[in-house]
PDB file of C-alpha atoms in Angstrom:
ATOM      1  CA  MET A 929      87.673 109.332 154.010  1.00 42.00           C
ATOM      2  CA  GLN A 930      87.876 113.106 154.999  1.00 72.00           C
ATOM      3  CA  PHE A 931      91.419 115.077 154.381  1.00 89.00           C
ATOM      4  CA  GLU A 932      89.592 118.835 154.995  1.00 90.00           C
ATOM      5  CA  GLY A 933      91.315 121.676 154.475  1.00 93.00           C
ATOM      6  CA  ARG A 934      92.306 124.247 157.659  1.00 95.00           C
ATOM      7  CA  GLN A 935      94.794 121.114 159.134  1.00 95.00           C
ATOM      8  CA  ILE A 936      97.961 119.647 159.073  1.00 97.00           C
ATOM      9  CA  VAL A 937      99.071 115.618 159.353  1.00 97.00           C
ATOM     10  CA  VAL A 938     102.623 115.185 159.198  1.00 98.00           C
ATOM     11  CA  LEU A 939     102.797 111.781 158.192  1.00 98.00           C
ATOM     12  CA  SER A 940     106.017 110.286 159.309  1.00 96.00           C
ATOM     13  CA  GLY A 941     108.213 107.307 160.002  1.00 93.00           C
ATOM     14  CA  SER A 942     111.328 105.615 158.702  1.00 88.00           C
ATOM     15  CA  PRO A 943     113.178 105.400 155.233  1.00 88.00           C
ATOM     16  CA  GLY A 944     110.481 103.085 153.009  1.00 87.00           C
ATOM     17  CA  SER A 945     107.432 102.829 155.761  1.00 90.00           C
ATOM     18  CA  GLY A 946     106.246 104.697 152.334  1.00 90.00           C
ATOM     19  CA  LYS A 947     104.903 108.129 153.856  1.00 93.00           C
ATOM     20  CA  SER A 948     105.797 110.053 150.404  1.00 92.00           C
ATOM     21  CA  THR A 949     103.636 107.595 148.352  1.00 93.00           C
ATOM     22  CA  ALA A 950     100.601 108.021 150.531  1.00 96.00           C
ATOM     23  CA  ALA A 951     101.323 111.746 151.001  1.00 96.00           C
ATOM     24  CA  ALA A 952     101.122 112.430 147.145  1.00 96.00           C
ATOM     25  CA  ARG A 953      98.194 110.544 147.343  1.00 95.00           C
ATOM     26  CA  ILE A 954      96.272 112.615 149.831  1.00 95.00           C
ATOM     27  CA  ALA A 955      97.548 115.440 148.513  1.00 96.00           C
ATOM     28  CA  ALA A 956      96.110 114.634 144.678  1.00 95.00           C
ATOM     29  CA  LEU A 957      92.341 113.767 146.499  1.00 93.00           C
ATOM     30  CA  SER A 958      89.857 115.181 145.487  1.00 92.00           C
ATOM     31  CA  GLY A 959      88.178 117.781 148.306  1.00 92.00           C
ATOM     32  CA  SER A 960      89.831 120.169 149.865  1.00 92.00           C
ATOM     33  CA  PRO A 961      92.882 121.987 148.373  1.00 97.00           C
ATOM     34  CA  LYS A 962      95.888 119.863 149.342  1.00 98.00           C
ATOM     35  CA  VAL A 963      99.620 120.294 150.171  1.00 98.00           C
ATOM     36  CA  HIS A 964     102.024 118.252 150.072  1.00 98.00           C
ATOM     37  CA  LEU A 965     105.738 119.120 151.898  1.00 98.00           C
ATOM     38  CA  HIS A 966     108.426 117.074 151.127  1.00 95.00           C
ATOM     39  CA  THR A 967     110.393 117.474 154.371  1.00 94.00           C
ATOM     40  CA  ASP A 968     113.308 116.051 152.541  1.00 90.00           C
ATOM     41  CA  ASP A 969     112.960 119.658 150.606  1.00 94.00           C
ATOM     42  CA  PHE A 970     113.438 122.011 153.211  1.00 95.00           C
ATOM     43  CA  TRP A 971     116.985 120.237 154.618  1.00 92.00           C
ATOM     44  CA  ALA A 972     118.042 120.350 150.305  1.00 92.00           C
ATOM     45  CA  PHE A 973     117.120 124.121 150.318  1.00 96.00           C
ATOM     46  CA  ILE A 974     120.124 124.731 152.501  1.00 96.00           C
ATOM     47  CA  LYS A 975     123.290 124.930 149.345  1.00 96.00           C
ATOM     48  CA  HIS A 976     126.111 125.575 152.333  1.00 96.00           C
ATOM     49  CA  GLY A 977     127.147 123.512 155.144  1.00 95.00           C
ATOM     50  CA  HIS A 978     124.294 121.461 155.260  1.00 95.00           C
ATOM     51  CA  VAL A 979     124.841 117.950 157.204  1.00 95.00           C
ATOM     52  CA  GLU A 980     123.079 114.917 156.170  1.00 89.00           C
ATOM     53  CA  PRO A 981     120.383 114.946 159.586  1.00 89.00           C
ATOM     54  CA  TRP A 982     121.278 111.567 160.712  1.00 82.00           C
ATOM     55  CA  LEU A 983     124.866 112.404 161.809  1.00 88.00           C
ATOM     56  CA  PRO A 984     124.301 113.570 165.685  1.00 92.00           C
ATOM     57  CA  GLU A 985     126.343 117.341 164.513  1.00 95.00           C
ATOM     58  CA  ALA A 986     123.597 118.045 162.069  1.00 95.00           C
ATOM     59  CA  ALA A 987     121.102 118.524 165.674  1.00 94.00           C
ATOM     60  CA  ALA A 988     120.904 122.444 165.250  1.00 95.00           C
ATOM     61  CA  GLN A 989     119.774 121.591 161.751  1.00 96.00           C
ATOM     62  CA  ASN A 990     117.222 119.291 161.948  1.00 95.00           C
ATOM     63  CA  ARG A 991     115.955 121.633 164.869  1.00 95.00           C
ATOM     64  CA  THR A 992     115.969 124.966 161.988  1.00 97.00           C
ATOM     65  CA  VAL A 993     114.158 122.608 159.234  1.00 97.00           C
ATOM     66  CA  MET A 994     111.691 121.102 161.332  1.00 96.00           C
ATOM     67  CA  ALA A 995     110.453 125.009 162.559  1.00 96.00           C
ATOM     68  CA  VAL A 996     110.601 125.988 158.898  1.00 98.00           C
ATOM     69  CA  ALA A 997     108.981 123.494 158.345  1.00 98.00           C
ATOM     70  CA  ALA A 998     105.829 123.807 160.891  1.00 98.00           C
ATOM     71  CA  ALA A 999     105.593 127.704 159.842  1.00 98.00           C
ATOM     72  CA  ALA A1000     105.853 126.861 156.212  1.00 98.00           C
ATOM     73  CA  ALA A1001     102.158 123.929 156.865  1.00 98.00           C
ATOM     74  CA  GLU A1002     100.557 126.299 159.797  1.00 98.00           C
ATOM     75  CA  ARG A1003     100.617 128.910 156.818  1.00 98.00           C
ATOM     76  CA  TYR A1004      98.967 126.683 154.138  1.00 98.00           C
ATOM     77  CA  ALA A1005      96.437 125.425 156.358  1.00 97.00           C
ATOM     78  CA  LEU A1006      95.570 129.104 157.594  1.00 98.00           C
ATOM     79  CA  GLY A1007      94.747 130.147 153.967  1.00 98.00           C
ATOM     80  CA  GLY A1008      92.653 126.807 154.338  1.00 97.00           C
ATOM     81  CA  TYR A1009      94.412 124.183 153.212  1.00 98.00           C
ATOM     82  CA  PHE A1010      95.296 120.391 154.386  1.00 97.00           C
ATOM     83  CA  VAL A1011      98.121 120.196 154.949  1.00 98.00           C
ATOM     84  CA  VAL A1012     100.251 116.788 154.113  1.00 98.00           C
ATOM     85  CA  VAL A1013     103.768 116.369 155.685  1.00 98.00           C
ATOM     86  CA  ASP A1014     105.349 114.313 154.514  1.00 96.00           C
ATOM     87  CA  GLY A1015     109.509 113.582 156.437  1.00 93.00           C
ATOM     88  CA  VAL A1016     111.276 111.958 159.297  1.00 90.00           C
ATOM     89  CA  VAL A1017     109.723 113.219 162.073  1.00 93.00           C
ATOM     90  CA  GLY A1018     110.637 112.211 165.170  1.00 91.00           C
ATOM     91  CA  PRO A1019     109.318 112.390 168.990  1.00 92.00           C
ATOM     92  CA  TRP A1020     111.940 114.534 169.338  1.00 90.00           C
ATOM     93  CA  PHE A1021     110.634 117.025 166.639  1.00 92.00           C
ATOM     94  CA  VAL A1022     107.614 116.621 167.348  1.00 94.00           C
ATOM     95  CA  GLU A1023     107.201 120.139 169.807  1.00 92.00           C
ATOM     96  CA  ALA A1024     107.359 122.610 166.097  1.00 94.00           C
ATOM     97  CA  PHE A1025     103.944 121.252 165.064  1.00 96.00           C
ATOM     98  CA  ALA A1026     102.462 120.792 168.224  1.00 91.00           C
ATOM     99  CA  GLY A1027     101.726 124.338 168.562  1.00 88.00           C
ATOM    100  CA  LEU A1028     100.170 125.668 165.451  1.00 95.00           C
ATOM    101  CA  ALA A1029      97.147 127.665 165.516  1.00 95.00           C
ATOM    102  CA  VAL A1030      95.592 125.135 163.597  1.00 96.00           C
ATOM    103  CA  PRO A1031      94.242 121.115 164.025  1.00 95.00           C
ATOM    104  CA  ALA A1032      97.690 119.102 163.675  1.00 96.00           C
ATOM    105  CA  HIS A1033      98.254 115.323 163.133  1.00 96.00           C
ATOM    106  CA  TYR A1034     100.969 113.111 164.024  1.00 97.00           C
ATOM    107  CA  VAL A1035     101.566 109.754 162.353  1.00 98.00           C
ATOM    108  CA  VAL A1036     103.668 107.534 161.818  1.00 97.00           C
ATOM    109  CA  LEU A1037     104.085 104.721 159.976  1.00 97.00           C
ATOM    110  CA  ARG A1038     105.011 101.130 161.049  1.00 95.00           C
ATOM    111  CA  THR A1039     106.378  98.605 158.538  1.00 94.00           C
ATOM    112  CA  SER A1040     108.916  95.663 159.318  1.00 91.00           C
ATOM    113  CA  ARG A1041     113.136  96.604 159.241  1.00 91.00           C
ATOM    114  CA  GLN A1042     113.217  93.915 155.785  1.00 91.00           C
ATOM    115  CA  GLU A1043     110.311  96.014 153.578  1.00 88.00           C
ATOM    116  CA  ALA A1044     111.542  99.140 154.447  1.00 86.00           C
ATOM    117  CA  ILE A1045     114.870  98.535 153.122  1.00 86.00           C
ATOM    118  CA  ARG A1046     113.050  96.786 150.176  1.00 87.00           C
ATOM    119  CA  ARG A1047     111.672  99.444 149.516  1.00 84.00           C
ATOM    120  CA  CYS A1048     114.231 101.835 149.882  1.00 81.00           C
ATOM    121  CA  LEU A1049     116.727  99.959 147.604  1.00 80.00           C
ATOM    122  CA  GLU A1050     113.906  98.947 145.402  1.00 82.00           C
ATOM    123  CA  ARG A1051     112.954 102.645 144.632  1.00 76.00           C
ATOM    124  CA  GLY A1052     117.045 103.481 143.840  1.00 66.00           C
ATOM    125  CA  GLY A1053     117.379 106.659 142.174  1.00 66.00           C
ATOM    126  CA  THR A1054     119.219 109.644 145.098  1.00 64.00           C
ATOM    127  CA  THR A1055     117.029 108.984 147.690  1.00 68.00           C
ATOM    128  CA  LEU A1056     118.275 107.372 151.327  1.00 67.00           C
ATOM    129  CA  SER A1057     119.125 103.296 149.854  1.00 66.00           C
ATOM    130  CA  ASP A1058     122.720 102.574 152.521  1.00 73.00           C
ATOM    131  CA  PRO A1059     120.662  99.159 154.329  1.00 74.00           C
ATOM    132  CA  VAL A1060     122.587 100.232 157.371  1.00 82.00           C
ATOM    133  CA  VAL A1061     121.671 104.040 157.630  1.00 84.00           C
ATOM    134  CA  VAL A1062     117.584 102.554 156.621  1.00 83.00           C
ATOM    135  CA  ALA A1063     117.857 100.062 159.727  1.00 87.00           C
ATOM    136  CA  GLU A1064     119.877 103.232 161.953  1.00 88.00           C
ATOM    137  CA  LEU A1065     116.489 104.986 161.370  1.00 87.00           C
ATOM    138  CA  HIS A1066     113.563 102.405 161.060  1.00 89.00           C
ATOM    139  CA  ALA A1067     114.867 101.500 164.835  1.00 92.00           C
ATOM    140  CA  GLN A1068     115.152 105.077 166.302  1.00 91.00           C
ATOM    141  CA  PHE A1069     111.353 104.816 165.806  1.00 92.00           C
ATOM    142  CA  ALA A1070     111.289 101.502 167.381  1.00 92.00           C
ATOM    143  CA  ASP A1071     109.696 103.230 170.765  1.00 93.00           C
ATOM    144  CA  LEU A1072     108.005 106.508 169.964  1.00 95.00           C
ATOM    145  CA  GLY A1073     107.284 106.705 174.012  1.00 95.00           C
ATOM    146  CA  ARG A1074     104.884 108.793 174.933  1.00 94.00           C
ATOM    147  CA  PHE A1075     104.046 109.154 170.870  1.00 96.00           C
ATOM    148  CA  GLU A1076     103.229 104.928 170.883  1.00 96.00           C
ATOM    149  CA  PRO A1077      99.740 105.497 169.931  1.00 96.00           C
ATOM    150  CA  HIS A1078     100.500 107.328 167.417  1.00 97.00           C
ATOM    151  CA  ALA A1079     101.841 104.432 165.464  1.00 97.00           C
ATOM    152  CA  LEU A1080     100.209 103.261 162.507  1.00 97.00           C
ATOM    153  CA  GLU A1081     100.706  99.912 161.297  1.00 95.00           C
ATOM    154  CA  VAL A1082     101.002  99.598 157.351  1.00 95.00           C
ATOM    155  CA  GLY A1083     103.060  97.118 156.382  1.00 92.00           C
ATOM    156  CA  GLY A1084     101.961  94.607 153.967  1.00 90.00           C
ATOM    157  CA  LEU A1085      99.345  96.645 152.660  1.00 92.00           C
ATOM    158  CA  ASP A1086      99.678  98.550 149.470  1.00 93.00           C
ATOM    159  CA  PRO A1087      99.377 102.540 148.483  1.00 92.00           C
ATOM    160  CA  ASP A1088      95.796 102.697 148.587  1.00 94.00           C
ATOM    161  CA  GLY A1089      95.694 101.033 152.234  1.00 95.00           C
ATOM    162  CA  ALA A1090      97.895 102.952 153.876  1.00 94.00           C
ATOM    163  CA  VAL A1091      95.720 106.127 152.225  1.00 95.00           C
ATOM    164  CA  GLY A1092      92.312 103.995 153.938  1.00 94.00           C
ATOM    165  CA  ALA A1093      94.773 103.604 157.464  1.00 95.00           C
ATOM    166  CA  VAL A1094      95.807 106.529 157.354  1.00 95.00           C
ATOM    167  CA  ALA A1095      92.396 108.933 156.677  1.00 94.00           C
ATOM    168  CA  THR A1096      91.006 105.667 159.137  1.00 94.00           C
ATOM    169  CA  ALA A1097      93.566 107.239 161.313  1.00 94.00           C
ATOM    170  CA  LEU A1098      93.049 111.088 161.205  1.00 93.00           C
ATOM    171  CA  ASN A1099      88.795 110.351 161.690  1.00 92.00           C
ATOM    172  CA  SER A1100      89.626 108.553 164.952  1.00 93.00           C
ATOM    173  CA  GLN A1101      91.044 111.753 166.720  1.00 91.00           C
ATOM    174  CA  ARG A1102      93.222 109.561 168.521  1.00 94.00           C
ATOM    175  CA  TYR A1103      96.760 111.109 166.548  1.00 96.00           C
ATOM    176  CA  ARG A1104      95.522 114.590 166.564  1.00 95.00           C
ATOM    177  CA  LEU A1105      98.965 116.672 168.785  1.00 94.00           C
ATOM    178  CA  GLN A1106      97.349 118.815 171.831  1.00 80.00           C
ATOM    179  CA  ALA A1107      99.272 122.591 172.552  1.00 67.00           C
ATOM    180  CA  ALA A1108     101.927 121.632 173.990  1.00 55.00           C
TER     181      ALA A1108
END
């Protein structure tokens, strides 16, 4: 399993797909220095004027947040880090990561809708747990259009299995983004 520095993986998928768990485990692996950028944190930085990112009126805000996250990821990668960008990054946001000065990969973790909802309900806390919103976000990843080859089925895998699947995916180079 190799997660070498000076590159980025955008680890995406619906809420409950295992993104954050896999990203945290990858970032903690030995080897090259690693950074875990949790995109939810970038939305939380907005203190006045925040719009829930799943609402249609959040489009401009969301483009800004993705551009900022991509720029931060690029700077870390240029500094020698392997960067895991963890978030609900649909194909409509990929362009923010496609033209960077470092290699970037786009991996969309997939589980069943039922598994995603169950995971969100079980984790509790202040994280998203509304089954209706989770189901709507899950549906947005059902067809990735030209990015469908970037989907990685991880349903039923434990966290270590998901990390192994991501490593295999990255090593295949099939998930690498091409400059626009």
